[in-house]
Amino acid sequence: TDTGWAKAAWGCLFGQWILGARVFVHNTPRFETKVTLHLLSTAGITSFCAPPTAYRVLVQEDELQKKTYPTLRHCTSAGEPLNPEAIAIWKKATGLSIYDGYGQTETVNIVANYPCLPIKPGSMGKPTPGFDVAVIDDEGN
């Protein structure tokens, strides 16, 4: 994720630093699926945060099923809902769910899937505590 986006700052840097965690950044001009899967498999990475597009191309990669991910414990995504098919393929290959979420630069995370609640694949989750969230049509309903 481009570090110019608030999601990258909060989802990949600030939260981890606040907790004293190590942050692994692999910055390349282009997203490379084989390199990403190799790093997830060998670099001791425990948490992976990527946009839905990255997951969609990773699950199309044959290497996903061929590797093991011994240290990977938590996967997140944001920006748009991730399709249930991609989530299912990822879970089958890694054994891990993808916790999807939604927010804005000004609010950060306002809706998310949480480890303590069941995940509905394709849904971005439940409102974050402290936020009142509603879907309203053009007529205000």
Coordinates of N, CA and C in Angstrom, one line a residue:
T1 N 0.8 -1.2 0.0 CA 0.0 0.0 0.0 C 0.9 1.2 0.0
D2 N 0.6 2.2 -0.8 CA 1.3 3.5 -0.9 C 1.2 4.1 0.5
T3 N 2.4 4.5 1.0 CA 2.4 5.1 2.4 C 1.8 6.5 2.4
G4 N 1.4 7.1 1.2 CA 0.7 8.3 1.2 C -0.7 8.2 1.6
W5 N -1.3 7.0 1.6 CA -2.7 6.8 2.0 C -2.8 6.6 3.6
A6 N -3.8 7.2 4.2 CA -4.0 7.0 5.6 C -4.0 5.5 6.0
K7 N -4.6 4.7 5.2 CA -4.6 3.2 5.6 C -3.2 2.7 5.8
A8 N -2.3 3.1 4.9 CA -0.9 2.6 5.1 C -0.3 3.1 6.4
A9 N -0.5 4.3 6.7 CA 0.1 4.9 7.9 C -0.5 4.2 9.1
W10 N -1.8 4.1 9.2 CA -2.4 3.5 10.4 C -2.4 2.0 10.4
G11 N -2.6 1.4 9.2 CA -2.7 -0.1 9.2 C -1.3 -0.8 9.1
C12 N -0.3 0.0 8.7 CA 1.0 -0.7 8.5 C 2.2 -0.1 9.3
L13 N 2.0 1.1 9.9 CA 3.1 1.8 10.5 C 2.8 2.2 12.0
F14 N 1.9 3.2 12.2 CA 1.6 3.8 13.5 C 1.2 2.8 14.5
G15 N 0.2 1.9 14.2 CA -0.3 1.0 15.2 C 0.8 0.0 15.6
Q16 N 1.6 -0.5 14.7 CA 2.7 -1.4 15.0 C 3.8 -0.7 15.8
W17 N 4.1 0.5 15.5 CA 5.2 1.2 16.2 C 4.7 1.5 17.7
I18 N 3.4 1.9 17.8 CA 2.9 2.2 19.1 C 3.0 0.9 20.0
L19 N 2.9 -0.3 19.4 CA 3.0 -1.5 20.2 C 4.4 -2.0 20.3
G20 N 5.3 -1.3 19.7 CA 6.7 -1.8 19.7 C 7.0 -2.9 18.8
A21 N 6.2 -3.1 17.8 CA 6.4 -4.2 16.8 C 7.4 -3.8 15.7
R22 N 8.0 -4.7 15.1 CA 8.9 -4.5 14.0 C 8.1 -4.4 12.7
V23 N 8.4 -3.4 11.8 CA 7.7 -3.2 10.6 C 8.6 -3.6 9.4
F24 N 8.0 -4.5 8.6 CA 8.7 -4.9 7.4 C 8.1 -4.2 6.2
V25 N 8.9 -3.4 5.5 CA 8.5 -2.7 4.3 C 9.3 -3.2 3.1
H26 N 8.6 -3.6 2.1 CA 9.3 -4.0 0.8 C 8.7 -3.1 -0.3
N27 N 9.4 -2.1 -0.6 CA 9.0 -1.1 -1.5 C 9.5 -1.4 -2.9
T28 N 8.6 -1.6 -3.9 CA 9.1 -1.8 -5.3 C 8.2 -0.9 -6.2
P29 N 8.7 -0.7 -7.4 CA 7.9 0.1 -8.3 C 6.6 -0.6 -8.7
R30 N 6.6 -1.9 -8.8 CA 5.5 -2.7 -9.2 C 5.2 -3.8 -8.1
F31 N 4.0 -4.1 -7.9 CA 3.6 -5.3 -7.0 C 4.0 -6.6 -7.7
E32 N 4.8 -7.4 -7.1 CA 5.3 -8.6 -7.6 C 4.7 -9.8 -6.8
T33 N 3.8 -10.6 -7.4 CA 3.2 -11.6 -6.6 C 4.1 -12.7 -6.1
K34 N 5.0 -13.2 -6.9 CA 5.9 -14.2 -6.5 C 6.9 -13.8 -5.4
V35 N 7.4 -12.5 -5.5 CA 8.2 -12.0 -4.5 C 7.5 -11.8 -3.2
T36 N 6.2 -11.3 -3.2 CA 5.4 -11.1 -2.1 C 5.2 -12.5 -1.4
L37 N 4.8 -13.5 -2.1 CA 4.5 -14.8 -1.5 C 5.8 -15.4 -0.9
H38 N 6.9 -15.2 -1.6 CA 8.2 -15.7 -1.0 C 8.5 -15.0 0.3
L39 N 8.3 -13.7 0.4 CA 8.6 -12.9 1.6 C 7.6 -13.4 2.7
L40 N 6.3 -13.5 2.4 CA 5.4 -14.0 3.4 C 5.7 -15.4 3.9
S41 N 6.3 -16.2 3.1 CA 6.7 -17.5 3.5 C 8.0 -17.6 4.2
T42 N 8.9 -16.7 4.0 CA 10.3 -16.8 4.6 C 10.8 -15.7 5.5
A43 N 10.2 -14.6 5.5 CA 10.8 -13.4 6.2 C 10.3 -13.2 7.6
G44 N 9.5 -14.2 8.1 CA 9.1 -14.0 9.5 C 8.0 -13.1 9.7
I45 N 7.2 -12.7 8.7 CA 6.2 -11.8 8.7 C 5.0 -12.4 9.5
T46 N 4.4 -11.7 10.4 CA 3.3 -12.2 11.2 C 1.9 -11.5 10.8
S47 N 2.0 -10.3 10.3 CA 0.7 -9.6 9.9 C 0.9 -9.0 8.5
F48 N -0.1 -9.2 7.7 CA 0.0 -8.8 6.3 C -1.2 -7.9 6.0
C49 N -1.0 -6.7 5.6 CA -2.0 -5.7 5.2 C -1.9 -5.4 3.8
A50 N -2.9 -5.6 3.0 CA -2.8 -5.3 1.5 C -4.2 -4.9 1.0
P51 N -4.2 -4.1 -0.1 CA -5.5 -3.8 -0.7 C -6.1 -5.0 -1.4
P52 N -7.5 -5.0 -1.6 CA -8.1 -6.1 -2.2 C -7.5 -6.5 -3.6
T53 N -7.1 -5.5 -4.4 CA -6.5 -5.9 -5.7 C -5.3 -6.8 -5.5
A54 N -4.5 -6.5 -4.5 CA -3.3 -7.4 -4.2 C -3.7 -8.8 -3.9
Y55 N -4.7 -8.9 -3.0 CA -5.2 -10.3 -2.7 C -5.8 -11.0 -3.9
R56 N -6.5 -10.2 -4.7 CA -7.1 -10.8 -5.9 C -6.0 -11.4 -6.9
V57 N -4.9 -10.7 -7.0 CA -3.8 -11.3 -7.9 C -3.0 -12.4 -7.2
L58 N -2.9 -12.3 -5.9 CA -2.1 -13.3 -5.1 C -2.8 -14.6 -5.2
V59 N -4.2 -14.6 -5.1 CA -4.9 -15.9 -5.1 C -4.9 -16.6 -6.5
Q60 N -4.5 -15.8 -7.5 CA -4.4 -16.4 -8.9 C -3.1 -17.0 -9.1
E61 N -2.2 -16.8 -8.2 CA -0.8 -17.3 -8.3 C -0.7 -18.8 -7.8
D62 N -0.2 -19.7 -8.7 CA 0.0 -21.1 -8.3 C 0.9 -21.2 -7.1
E63 N 1.9 -20.3 -6.9 CA 2.8 -20.4 -5.8 C 2.1 -20.3 -4.4
L64 N 0.9 -19.6 -4.4 CA 0.2 -19.5 -3.1 C 0.0 -20.8 -2.5
Q65 N -0.5 -21.8 -3.2 CA -0.8 -23.1 -2.7 C 0.5 -24.0 -2.4
K66 N 1.6 -23.6 -3.1 CA 2.8 -24.4 -2.9 C 3.6 -24.1 -1.7
K67 N 3.4 -22.9 -1.2 CA 4.2 -22.5 0.0 C 3.5 -22.7 1.3
T68 N 4.3 -22.6 2.4 CA 3.7 -22.5 3.7 C 4.0 -21.2 4.3
Y69 N 3.2 -20.8 5.3 CA 3.3 -19.4 5.9 C 3.4 -19.6 7.4
P70 N 4.5 -20.1 7.9 CA 4.6 -20.6 9.3 C 4.5 -19.5 10.3
T71 N 4.8 -18.2 10.0 CA 4.7 -17.2 11.0 C 3.5 -16.2 10.8
L72 N 2.9 -16.3 9.6 CA 1.8 -15.4 9.3 C 0.6 -15.7 10.2
R73 N 0.1 -14.7 10.9 CA -1.0 -14.9 11.9 C -2.2 -14.1 11.6
H74 N -2.1 -12.9 10.9 CA -3.2 -12.0 10.8 C -3.1 -11.3 9.4
C75 N -4.3 -11.3 8.7 CA -4.3 -10.7 7.4 C -5.4 -9.7 7.3
T76 N -5.2 -8.5 6.8 CA -6.2 -7.4 6.7 C -6.2 -6.8 5.3
S77 N -7.3 -6.2 5.0 CA -7.5 -5.5 3.7 C -8.5 -4.3 4.0
A78 N -8.5 -3.4 3.1 CA -9.4 -2.2 3.2 C -9.5 -1.5 1.8
G79 N -10.4 -0.6 1.7 CA -10.6 0.2 0.5 C -11.8 -0.1 -0.3
E80 N -12.1 -1.4 -0.4 CA -13.4 -1.9 -1.0 C -13.6 -3.3 -0.5
P81 N -14.8 -3.8 -0.6 CA -15.0 -5.2 -0.2 C -14.2 -6.2 -1.0
L82 N -13.6 -7.1 -0.4 CA -12.9 -8.2 -1.0 C -13.9 -9.3 -1.4
N83 N -13.9 -9.8 -2.6 CA -14.9 -10.8 -3.0 C -14.7 -12.1 -2.2
P84 N -15.8 -12.8 -1.9 CA -15.8 -14.0 -1.1 C -14.9 -15.1 -1.7
E85 N -14.8 -15.2 -3.1 CA -14.0 -16.2 -3.7 C -12.5 -16.1 -3.4
A86 N -12.1 -14.8 -3.4 CA -10.7 -14.6 -3.1 C -10.4 -14.9 -1.6
I87 N -11.3 -14.5 -0.8 CA -11.2 -14.8 0.7 C -11.1 -16.3 0.9
A88 N -11.9 -17.1 0.2 CA -11.9 -18.6 0.4 C -10.6 -19.2 -0.1
I89 N -10.1 -18.8 -1.3 CA -8.9 -19.3 -1.8 C -7.7 -19.0 -0.8
W90 N -7.7 -17.8 -0.3 CA -6.6 -17.4 0.6 C -6.7 -18.2 1.9
K91 N -7.9 -18.4 2.4 CA -8.0 -19.1 3.6 C -7.6 -20.6 3.4
K92 N -8.0 -21.2 2.3 CA -7.6 -22.6 2.0 C -6.1 -22.7 1.9
A93 N -5.4 -21.8 1.3 CA -4.0 -21.8 1.1 C -3.2 -21.5 2.4
T94 N -3.7 -20.5 3.2 CA -2.9 -20.1 4.3 C -3.5 -20.5 5.7
G95 N -4.8 -20.9 5.7 CA -5.4 -21.2 6.9 C -5.9 -20.0 7.7
L96 N -5.8 -18.8 7.0 CA -6.1 -17.5 7.7 C -7.3 -16.8 7.0
S97 N -8.1 -16.2 7.8 CA -9.2 -15.3 7.3 C -8.5 -13.9 7.0
I98 N -9.2 -13.2 6.1 CA -8.8 -11.8 5.8 C -9.8 -10.9 6.5
Y99 N -9.3 -10.0 7.4 CA -10.2 -9.1 8.1 C -10.3 -7.8 7.3
D100 N -11.4 -7.6 6.7 CA -11.7 -6.5 5.8 C -12.2 -5.3 6.6
G101 N -12.0 -4.1 6.2 CA -12.5 -2.9 6.9 C -12.7 -1.7 5.9
Y102 N -13.3 -0.7 6.5 CA -13.6 0.5 5.7 C -13.4 1.7 6.6
G103 N -12.9 2.7 6.0 CA -12.7 4.0 6.7 C -12.4 5.1 5.8
Q104 N -12.2 6.3 6.3 CA -11.8 7.4 5.5 C -10.5 8.0 6.1
T105 N -9.8 8.9 5.4 CA -8.6 9.5 5.9 C -9.0 10.2 7.2
E106 N -10.1 10.9 7.3 CA -10.4 11.7 8.5 C -10.9 10.8 9.7
T107 N -11.4 9.6 9.4 CA -11.9 8.8 10.5 C -11.1 7.5 10.8
V108 N -10.3 7.2 9.9 CA -9.6 5.9 9.9 C -10.6 4.8 9.8
N109 N -10.6 3.8 10.7 CA -11.5 2.6 10.5 C -12.8 2.9 11.2
I110 N -13.9 2.9 10.4 CA -15.2 3.0 11.0 C -16.1 1.7 10.9
V111 N -15.7 0.8 10.0 CA -16.4 -0.5 9.9 C -15.3 -1.5 9.7
A112 N -15.4 -2.6 10.4 CA -14.3 -3.6 10.2 C -14.8 -5.0 10.6
N113 N -14.1 -6.0 10.2 CA -14.3 -7.4 10.7 C -13.3 -7.5 11.8
Y114 N -13.8 -8.0 13.0 CA -13.0 -8.2 14.2 C -12.7 -9.6 14.5
P115 N -11.6 -10.0 15.0 CA -11.3 -11.4 15.4 C -12.3 -12.0 16.4
C116 N -13.0 -11.2 17.2 CA -14.0 -11.7 18.1 C -15.3 -11.9 17.5
L117 N -15.6 -11.6 16.3 CA -16.9 -11.8 15.6 C -16.7 -12.6 14.4
P118 N -17.8 -13.4 14.0 CA -17.8 -14.2 12.8 C -17.6 -13.2 11.6
I119 N -16.9 -13.7 10.6 CA -16.7 -12.9 9.3 C -17.7 -13.4 8.3
K120 N -18.4 -12.4 7.7 CA -19.3 -12.7 6.5 C -18.4 -12.4 5.3
P121 N -17.9 -13.3 4.5 CA -17.1 -13.0 3.4 C -17.8 -12.1 2.4
G122 N -17.1 -11.0 2.0 CA -17.6 -10.0 1.1 C -18.2 -8.8 1.9
S123 N -18.3 -8.9 3.2 CA -18.8 -7.8 4.0 C -17.6 -7.1 4.6
M124 N -17.7 -5.8 4.8 CA -16.6 -5.1 5.4 C -16.7 -5.0 6.9
G125 N -17.7 -5.7 7.5 CA -17.8 -5.9 8.9 C -18.9 -5.1 9.6
K126 N -18.6 -4.8 10.9 CA -19.5 -4.1 11.8 C -18.9 -2.8 12.2
P127 N -19.8 -1.8 12.6 CA -19.3 -0.5 13.0 C -18.2 -0.6 14.2
T128 N -17.2 0.2 14.1 CA -16.2 0.3 15.2 C -16.9 0.9 16.4
P129 N -16.7 0.4 17.6 CA -17.2 1.0 18.8 C -17.0 2.5 18.8
G130 N -18.0 3.3 19.1 CA -17.9 4.7 19.2 C -18.4 5.4 17.9
F131 N -18.7 4.6 16.9 CA -19.3 5.2 15.6 C -20.7 4.8 15.4
D132 N -21.6 5.7 15.0 CA -22.9 5.3 14.6 C -22.9 5.3 13.1
V133 N -23.1 4.2 12.5 CA -23.0 4.0 11.0 C -24.3 3.6 10.4
A134 N -24.7 4.3 9.3 CA -26.0 4.0 8.7 C -25.8 4.1 7.2
V135 N -26.5 3.3 6.4 CA -26.6 3.4 5.0 C -27.9 4.2 4.6
I136 N -27.7 5.3 4.0 CA -28.8 6.2 3.7 C -29.0 6.4 2.2
D137 N -30.2 6.3 1.7 CA -30.4 6.5 0.3 C -30.6 8.0 0.0
D138 N -30.8 8.4 -1.3 CA -30.9 9.8 -1.7 C -32.1 10.5 -1.0
E139 N -33.1 9.8 -0.6 CA -34.2 10.4 0.1 C -34.0 10.5 1.6
G140 N -32.9 10.1 2.1 CA -32.6 10.2 3.5 C -33.1 9.0 4.3
N141 N -33.6 7.9 3.6 CA -34.1 6.7 4.3 C -32.9 5.8 4.5

